[in-house]
Coordinates of C-alpha atoms and ligand atoms in Angstrom, one line a residue:
M1 CA -29.0 37.8 13.8
P2 CA -27.3 34.4 14.4
F3 CA -29.5 31.9 12.9
E4 CA -29.2 28.3 14.2
K5 CA -28.1 25.9 11.5
A6 CA -30.2 22.7 10.8
D7 CA -29.2 19.6 12.5
R8 CA -28.1 17.9 9.3
L9 CA -25.4 20.5 9.0
K10 CA -24.4 20.3 12.7
R11 CA -24.2 16.5 12.2
L12 CA -21.5 16.7 9.6
P13 CA -18.0 15.6 10.8
P14 CA -15.6 18.5 11.5
Y15 CA -13.8 19.8 8.4
L16 CA -10.5 17.9 8.5
F17 CA -8.6 20.2 6.1
A18 CA -9.1 23.5 8.1
D19 CA -5.5 23.4 9.8
I20 CA -4.1 22.3 6.4
D21 CA -5.8 25.1 4.5
K22 CA -4.6 27.7 7.1
K23 CA -1.0 26.4 6.7
K24 CA -1.3 26.4 3.0
R25 CA -2.2 30.1 3.0
E26 CA 0.6 30.8 5.4
V27 CA 3.2 29.1 3.3
A28 CA 1.8 30.8 0.0
A29 CA 2.0 34.2 1.7
R30 CA 5.7 33.7 2.4
G31 CA 6.1 33.6 -1.3
V32 CA 6.8 29.7 -1.7
D33 CA 6.3 28.4 -5.1
M34 CA 3.3 26.0 -4.5
I35 CA 2.8 22.7 -6.5
G36 CA -0.9 21.6 -5.9
L37 CA -1.2 17.9 -6.1
G38 CA -4.2 18.1 -3.6
I39 CA -7.2 18.4 -5.6
G40 CA -8.3 16.0 -8.4
D41 CA -9.1 18.7 -11.0
P42 CA -7.7 18.0 -14.6
D43 CA -5.2 20.8 -15.5
R44 CA -5.5 20.3 -19.3
P45 CA -8.1 22.2 -21.2
T46 CA -11.4 20.8 -22.6
P47 CA -10.9 19.4 -26.1
A48 CA -11.4 22.2 -28.7
F49 CA -14.2 20.4 -30.7
I50 CA -16.3 20.2 -27.5
I51 CA -15.9 23.9 -26.9
K52 CA -16.8 24.6 -30.3
E53 CA -20.0 22.7 -30.1
L54 CA -21.0 24.5 -26.9
A55 CA -20.4 27.9 -28.9
R56 CA -22.6 26.6 -31.6
A57 CA -25.4 25.3 -29.3
A58 CA -25.1 28.5 -27.0
K59 CA -26.2 30.6 -30.2
D60 CA -29.3 28.8 -30.7
P61 CA -32.2 30.4 -28.9
Q62 CA -34.0 26.9 -28.5
N63 CA -31.3 26.3 -26.0
H64 CA -32.0 29.3 -23.9
R65 CA -35.2 27.9 -22.5
Y66 CA -35.7 25.4 -19.7
P67 CA -34.1 22.1 -20.6
D68 CA -36.1 18.8 -20.2
Y69 CA -35.9 17.6 -16.6
E70 CA -34.6 14.1 -17.6
G71 CA -32.0 15.6 -20.2
L72 CA -32.2 15.8 -24.0
L73 CA -33.1 12.5 -25.5
E74 CA -30.1 13.0 -27.8
F75 CA -27.8 13.2 -24.8
R76 CA -29.3 10.2 -23.2
E77 CA -29.0 8.3 -26.5
A78 CA -25.3 9.4 -26.7
A79 CA -24.7 8.2 -23.1
A80 CA -26.5 4.9 -23.7
G81 CA -24.5 4.5 -27.0
F82 CA -21.3 5.1 -25.2
M83 CA -22.0 2.5 -22.5
K84 CA -23.0 0.0 -25.3
K85 CA -19.8 0.5 -27.1
R86 CA -17.6 0.7 -24.2
F87 CA -19.0 -1.8 -21.8
G88 CA -21.4 -3.8 -23.9
A89 CA -24.2 -2.7 -21.7
A90 CA -27.6 -2.2 -23.1
L91 CA -29.6 0.6 -21.5
D92 CA -32.9 2.0 -22.7
P93 CA -32.1 5.8 -23.1
K94 CA -35.9 6.7 -22.5
T95 CA -36.1 4.9 -19.1
E96 CA -32.7 3.8 -17.9
V97 CA -30.6 7.0 -18.4
I98 CA -30.9 10.4 -16.9
A99 CA -28.7 13.6 -17.4
L100 CA -27.1 15.0 -14.4
I101 CA -25.5 18.5 -13.4
G102 CA -22.2 16.5 -12.9
S103 CA -22.3 13.1 -11.3
K104 CA -21.9 14.7 -7.8
E105 CA -25.2 16.2 -8.2
G106 CA -26.9 12.7 -8.9
I107 CA -25.0 11.0 -6.1
A108 CA -26.1 13.7 -3.6
H109 CA -29.7 13.6 -4.6
F110 CA -30.0 9.9 -5.0
P111 CA -30.4 8.9 -1.2
L112 CA -33.4 11.5 -1.0
A113 CA -35.1 9.1 -3.3
F114 CA -34.5 5.9 -1.5
V115 CA -33.2 6.3 2.0
N116 CA -35.7 7.0 4.8
P117 CA -34.8 8.4 8.1
G118 CA -33.2 5.6 10.1
D119 CA -32.5 3.5 7.0
L120 CA -29.1 2.2 6.7
A121 CA -26.5 2.6 3.8
I122 CA -23.1 1.2 3.4
V123 CA -20.2 3.4 2.4
T124 CA -16.6 2.2 2.1
D125 CA -13.7 3.5 4.5
P126 CA -11.8 5.2 2.8
C127 CA -14.3 6.9 0.4
Y128 CA -14.9 10.0 -1.6
P129 CA -17.2 12.0 1.0
V130 CA -20.3 12.8 -1.0
P131 CA -22.3 9.5 -0.6
A132 CA -21.9 9.5 3.3
T133 CA -22.9 13.1 3.4
A134 CA -25.8 12.5 1.1
V135 CA -27.1 9.7 3.1
S136 CA -26.9 11.7 6.4
F137 CA -28.7 14.6 4.7
A138 CA -31.4 12.1 4.1
G139 CA -31.5 11.1 7.7
G140 CA -30.0 7.7 7.0
E141 CA -27.5 6.0 9.1
V142 CA -24.0 5.3 7.4
Y143 CA -22.2 2.1 8.1
R144 CA -18.6 2.3 6.9
T145 CA -17.0 -1.0 5.9
P146 CA -13.3 -0.9 6.3
M147 CA -10.9 -1.6 3.5
S148 CA -7.1 -2.1 3.4
A149 CA -4.1 -2.9 1.3
K150 CA -4.6 -6.6 2.2
S151 CA -8.0 -6.7 0.5
K152 CA -6.6 -4.5 -2.4
W153 CA -8.9 -1.8 -1.3
L154 CA -12.1 -3.5 -2.0
P155 CA -14.7 -4.1 0.7
E156 CA -14.9 -7.7 2.1
L157 CA -18.4 -8.2 1.6
K158 CA -18.4 -11.5 3.6
K159 CA -17.2 -9.6 6.7
I160 CA -20.2 -7.1 6.6
P161 CA -22.3 -8.2 9.7
E162 CA -25.5 -10.1 9.0
D163 CA -27.7 -7.6 10.7
I164 CA -26.1 -4.7 8.9
A165 CA -26.4 -6.4 5.5
R166 CA -30.0 -7.2 6.2
R167 CA -30.8 -3.5 7.1
A168 CA -28.8 -2.1 4.2
K169 CA -30.9 -0.1 1.8
A170 CA -27.9 0.7 -0.4
I171 CA -24.2 0.3 -0.9
F172 CA -22.1 3.1 -2.5
L173 CA -18.8 2.2 -4.3
A174 CA -16.4 4.1 -6.6
Y175 CA -14.2 2.2 -8.8
P176 CA -11.6 3.3 -10.2
S177 CA -11.2 4.6 -6.8
N178 CA -10.7 8.2 -5.5
P179 CA -8.7 8.2 -3.3
T180 CA -7.0 4.8 -3.5
G181 CA -6.6 4.3 -7.3
A182 CA -7.8 0.7 -6.9
T183 CA -10.0 -0.8 -9.5
A184 CA -12.8 -3.5 -9.0
T185 CA -12.3 -7.0 -10.5
R186 CA -14.9 -9.0 -12.4
E187 CA -15.1 -11.5 -9.5
F188 CA -15.7 -8.7 -7.1
C189 CA -18.5 -7.2 -9.2
E190 CA -20.2 -10.5 -9.6
E191 CA -19.9 -11.1 -5.8
L192 CA -21.5 -7.6 -5.2
V193 CA -24.4 -8.2 -7.4
A194 CA -25.0 -11.6 -5.8
W195 CA -24.8 -10.2 -2.4
A196 CA -27.0 -7.2 -3.2
K197 CA -29.6 -9.6 -4.6
K198 CA -29.4 -11.8 -1.4
Y199 CA -30.0 -8.7 0.9
N200 CA -32.3 -6.8 -1.4
T201 CA -29.8 -3.8 -1.4
I202 CA -29.4 -1.1 -4.0
V203 CA -25.9 -1.0 -5.6
A204 CA -24.9 2.6 -6.4
T205 CA -21.5 2.7 -8.2
D206 CA -19.6 5.8 -9.3
C207 CA -17.6 5.3 -12.5
A208 CA -16.1 8.9 -12.8
Y209 CA -12.6 7.6 -13.7
S210 CA -13.6 4.7 -16.0
E211 CA -11.8 6.2 -19.1
I212 CA -8.5 7.1 -17.2
Y213 CA -6.9 3.8 -17.4
Y214 CA -3.2 2.9 -18.2
D215 CA -3.3 -0.3 -20.2
E216 CA -5.9 -1.8 -22.7
D217 CA -5.8 -5.0 -20.5
D218 CA -6.8 -3.0 -17.4
K219 CA -9.9 -1.3 -18.8
P220 CA -12.1 -0.6 -15.8
L221 CA -15.6 -2.4 -15.7
S222 CA -19.1 -1.0 -15.4
I223 CA -21.4 -2.9 -13.1
F224 CA -23.6 -3.4 -16.1
E225 CA -21.1 -5.9 -17.6
I226 CA -22.3 -8.4 -14.9
P227 CA -25.4 -10.3 -15.9
G228 CA -28.5 -9.2 -13.7
A229 CA -26.9 -6.0 -12.2
K230 CA -29.7 -4.0 -13.7
D231 CA -32.1 -5.7 -11.2
V232 CA -30.3 -3.8 -8.3
A233 CA -27.9 -1.1 -9.6
I234 CA -27.6 2.6 -10.7
E235 CA -24.4 3.8 -12.0
F236 CA -23.0 7.3 -12.0
H237 CA -21.0 8.6 -14.9
S238 CA -19.3 12.1 -15.5
L239 CA -17.7 13.8 -18.5
S240 CA -15.5 15.7 -15.9
K241 CA -12.5 13.5 -16.0
T242 CA -12.9 11.9 -19.4
F243 CA -13.0 15.2 -21.2
N244 CA -11.4 17.7 -18.8
M245 CA -14.8 19.2 -18.2
T246 CA -15.1 19.5 -14.4
G247 CA -16.3 23.1 -14.7
W248 CA -19.1 22.3 -17.1
R249 CA -21.2 20.2 -14.7
I250 CA -22.4 17.3 -16.9
G251 CA -22.9 13.6 -16.2
W252 CA -25.5 10.9 -16.3
A253 CA -26.9 8.0 -14.1
A254 CA -27.8 4.9 -15.9
G255 CA -29.3 1.6 -14.6
N256 CA -32.5 0.1 -13.1
A257 CA -35.5 2.1 -14.4
G258 CA -37.0 2.4 -10.9
L259 CA -33.9 3.8 -9.6
V260 CA -33.4 6.2 -12.4
A261 CA -37.1 7.2 -12.1
G262 CA -36.8 7.8 -8.3
L263 CA -33.7 10.1 -8.7
G264 CA -35.6 11.8 -11.6
Q265 CA -38.6 12.6 -9.3
V266 CA -36.2 14.2 -6.8
K267 CA -34.5 16.4 -9.4
T268 CA -37.8 17.4 -10.9
N269 CA -38.5 19.0 -7.5
V270 CA -35.1 20.5 -7.0
D271 CA -33.5 21.5 -10.3
S272 CA -34.4 22.0 -13.9
G273 CA -31.8 20.2 -15.6
A274 CA -28.4 20.9 -17.4
F275 CA -28.0 23.6 -19.9
N276 CA -28.9 22.2 -23.3
A277 CA -25.9 23.7 -24.9
I278 CA -23.6 21.9 -22.4
Q279 CA -25.6 18.6 -23.2
Y280 CA -24.9 19.2 -27.0
A281 CA -21.1 19.6 -26.0
G282 CA -21.4 16.5 -24.0
I283 CA -22.8 14.7 -27.0
A284 CA -20.1 15.7 -29.2
G285 CA -17.6 14.3 -26.7
L286 CA -19.4 11.1 -26.1
T287 CA -20.0 10.4 -29.8
S288 CA -16.3 11.4 -30.8
D289 CA -13.6 9.1 -31.8
L290 CA -12.4 9.5 -28.3
K291 CA -8.8 10.4 -29.5
S292 CA -8.7 13.1 -27.0
V293 CA -9.1 10.6 -24.1
E294 CA -6.4 8.4 -25.5
K295 CA -4.1 11.4 -25.4
M296 CA -4.9 12.3 -21.9
R297 CA -4.4 8.5 -20.9
R298 CA -0.8 8.8 -22.4
V299 CA -0.3 12.1 -20.5
Y300 CA -1.3 10.6 -17.2
K301 CA 0.6 7.5 -17.7
K302 CA 3.9 9.5 -18.1
R303 CA 2.9 11.4 -14.9
R304 CA 2.2 8.1 -12.9
N305 CA 5.5 6.7 -14.0
T306 CA 7.3 9.8 -12.9
V307 CA 5.9 9.7 -9.4
A308 CA 6.1 5.9 -9.2
K309 CA 9.8 6.0 -9.9
A310 CA 10.5 8.8 -7.5
L311 CA 8.5 6.9 -4.5
R312 CA 10.3 3.6 -5.3
E313 CA 13.7 5.6 -5.0
M314 CA 12.5 6.9 -1.7
G315 CA 11.4 3.5 -0.4
I316 CA 7.8 4.8 0.0
K317 CA 5.2 2.0 -0.5
F318 CA 2.2 2.8 -2.9
L319 CA -0.4 1.2 -4.9
K320 CA 0.6 1.5 -8.7
P321 CA -2.9 2.5 -10.1
K322 CA -4.2 0.8 -13.2
A323 CA -6.6 3.7 -13.5
G324 CA -7.7 7.0 -12.2
F325 CA -5.2 10.0 -11.6
F326 CA -4.2 9.4 -8.0
I327 CA -1.4 7.8 -6.3
W328 CA -2.1 6.5 -2.8
A329 CA 1.1 6.1 -0.9
S330 CA 1.9 5.0 2.5
V331 CA 3.3 7.7 4.9
P332 CA 7.0 7.0 6.0
E333 CA 7.7 5.5 9.4
G334 CA 7.4 8.1 12.2
Y335 CA 4.7 10.3 10.5
T336 CA 0.9 10.5 10.7
S337 CA -1.0 11.4 7.5
A338 CA -1.5 15.1 8.7
G339 CA 2.1 15.3 10.1
L340 CA 3.4 14.3 6.7
V341 CA 1.2 16.6 4.7
S342 CA 2.2 19.5 6.9
K343 CA 5.9 18.7 6.5
L344 CA 5.5 18.6 2.8
L345 CA 3.5 21.9 2.9
D346 CA 6.5 23.6 4.2
T347 CA 8.3 23.0 0.9
G348 CA 5.3 24.2 -1.2
V349 CA 4.0 20.7 -2.1
V350 CA 0.5 20.1 -1.4
V351 CA -1.0 16.6 -1.0
T352 CA -4.1 15.2 0.6
P353 CA -3.9 13.2 4.0
G354 CA -5.5 9.9 3.6
S355 CA -7.3 10.3 6.9
G356 CA -9.7 12.9 5.2
F357 CA -11.3 10.0 3.4
G358 CA -12.1 7.8 6.6
A359 CA -10.3 6.4 9.5
C360 CA -8.8 3.6 7.4
G361 CA -7.0 6.2 5.3
E362 CA -4.8 7.0 8.2
G363 CA -1.3 6.3 7.4
Y364 CA -1.6 7.2 3.7
F365 CA -1.4 10.2 1.6
R366 CA -2.9 10.9 -1.9
I367 CA -1.0 12.5 -4.7
A368 CA -3.0 14.0 -7.7
L369 CA -1.4 13.7 -11.2
T370 CA -2.9 16.9 -12.3
V371 CA 0.2 19.0 -13.0
E372 CA 2.9 18.5 -15.8
V373 CA 5.7 16.0 -15.5
E374 CA 8.3 18.7 -14.8
R375 CA 6.4 20.0 -11.9
L376 CA 5.7 16.5 -10.6
Q377 CA 9.4 15.9 -10.8
E378 CA 10.2 19.1 -8.9
A379 CA 7.6 18.0 -6.3
M380 CA 9.2 14.7 -5.8
D381 CA 12.7 16.3 -5.6
R382 CA 11.3 18.5 -2.7
V383 CA 9.7 15.5 -1.0
K384 CA 13.0 13.7 -1.2
K385 CA 14.9 16.5 0.4
A386 CA 12.3 17.1 3.1
L387 CA 12.3 13.4 4.1
G388 CA 16.2 13.2 3.9
K389 CA 16.0 10.4 1.3
Ligands
PLP1 C1 -14.3 13.9 -9.7 C2 -15.2 12.7 -9.2 C3 -16.6 12.7 -9.5 C4 -17.1 13.5 -10.7 O1 -17.9 14.5 -10.2 P1 -18.7 15.5 -11.3 O2 -19.7 16.0 -10.4 O3 -19.2 14.6 -12.4 O4 -17.7 16.6 -11.7 C5 -17.4 11.7 -9.2 N1 -16.9 10.9 -8.2 C6 -15.7 10.9 -7.7 C7 -15.2 9.8 -6.8 C8 -14.7 11.9 -8.2 O5 -13.5 11.9 -7.7

């Protein structure tokens, strides 16, 4: 019996990658050697000491029972300790930190706590798709504020219309950015906090890539490095990219106690928290000497430089990222985002069309640095050939 889907699913924009997925399957079926630079999923394994801690904790029957809703206090203390050491941010682990089943889970549930049907939330264009979908699921209206290379892929807060700013219940931002690789400056973060206070708007920031930076001088900021941010902000953090743990599903949210409590209240009614053994493994990562992250930064830097060099040789413009593991590049003359992606697919190179992240992403494509240098070089050689460069 065909059951009618709920309006919230029918309201979702059409799945943009359906054609690309189909073509990918066709090319793979032809036996072409595929190089996947499409999905941002770390290729290297989780550090061994973290796996070892999982194994230890998994054997402890104490951990086989329901976890605490808000996460182990030790996990929240480790997260708060990490934020203190890394960002100088003081957060109370008891009231200002909550464990998440991956940061995506927290971002997806957050609007249920604070967005009423008809409320408005601001999301950037381009953007990681989760915030807009989550606001829409809560019945909220999404206003997409355009970004461009000219504004260094930061939203121009002054250009947000006054009536939109007044109505906005929340603004969602992610820096270092997926997809653009842009990072937020201190001036921008200060302007953002002042803007949010003026309009009484919640600031929800996504810091998933904060530890994947390329130079010590370019360490990404937390919003909580800005004085007064805790009055308006909640920030989502993840172990996924920092410790190659995307499959484990562990992260946290930190910030304004009221915002954290609201998210917690939704979660109490939806899930029963993250497996304690995974939280203990997360503690091992967060309280470690962080040498494993240092090593990953060097790996990604070599990969970034390999792609940057090849793109320069081809005359393709791109934003050289200071953080994150994506390269956001302009499609050459004569192509659309989808057209270029399709052309590269024929050679077995999978990249993501910028248009998948919003209308402002048209004219761009995203390269994920999640394969080894040799494969990246091979991919770039194929791109060169395909484009006749
Ligand atoms: C990968 C990623 C995350 C991390 O999600 P988890 O659910 O913690 O794995 C969050 N935000 C963005 C923008 C990402 O690209």
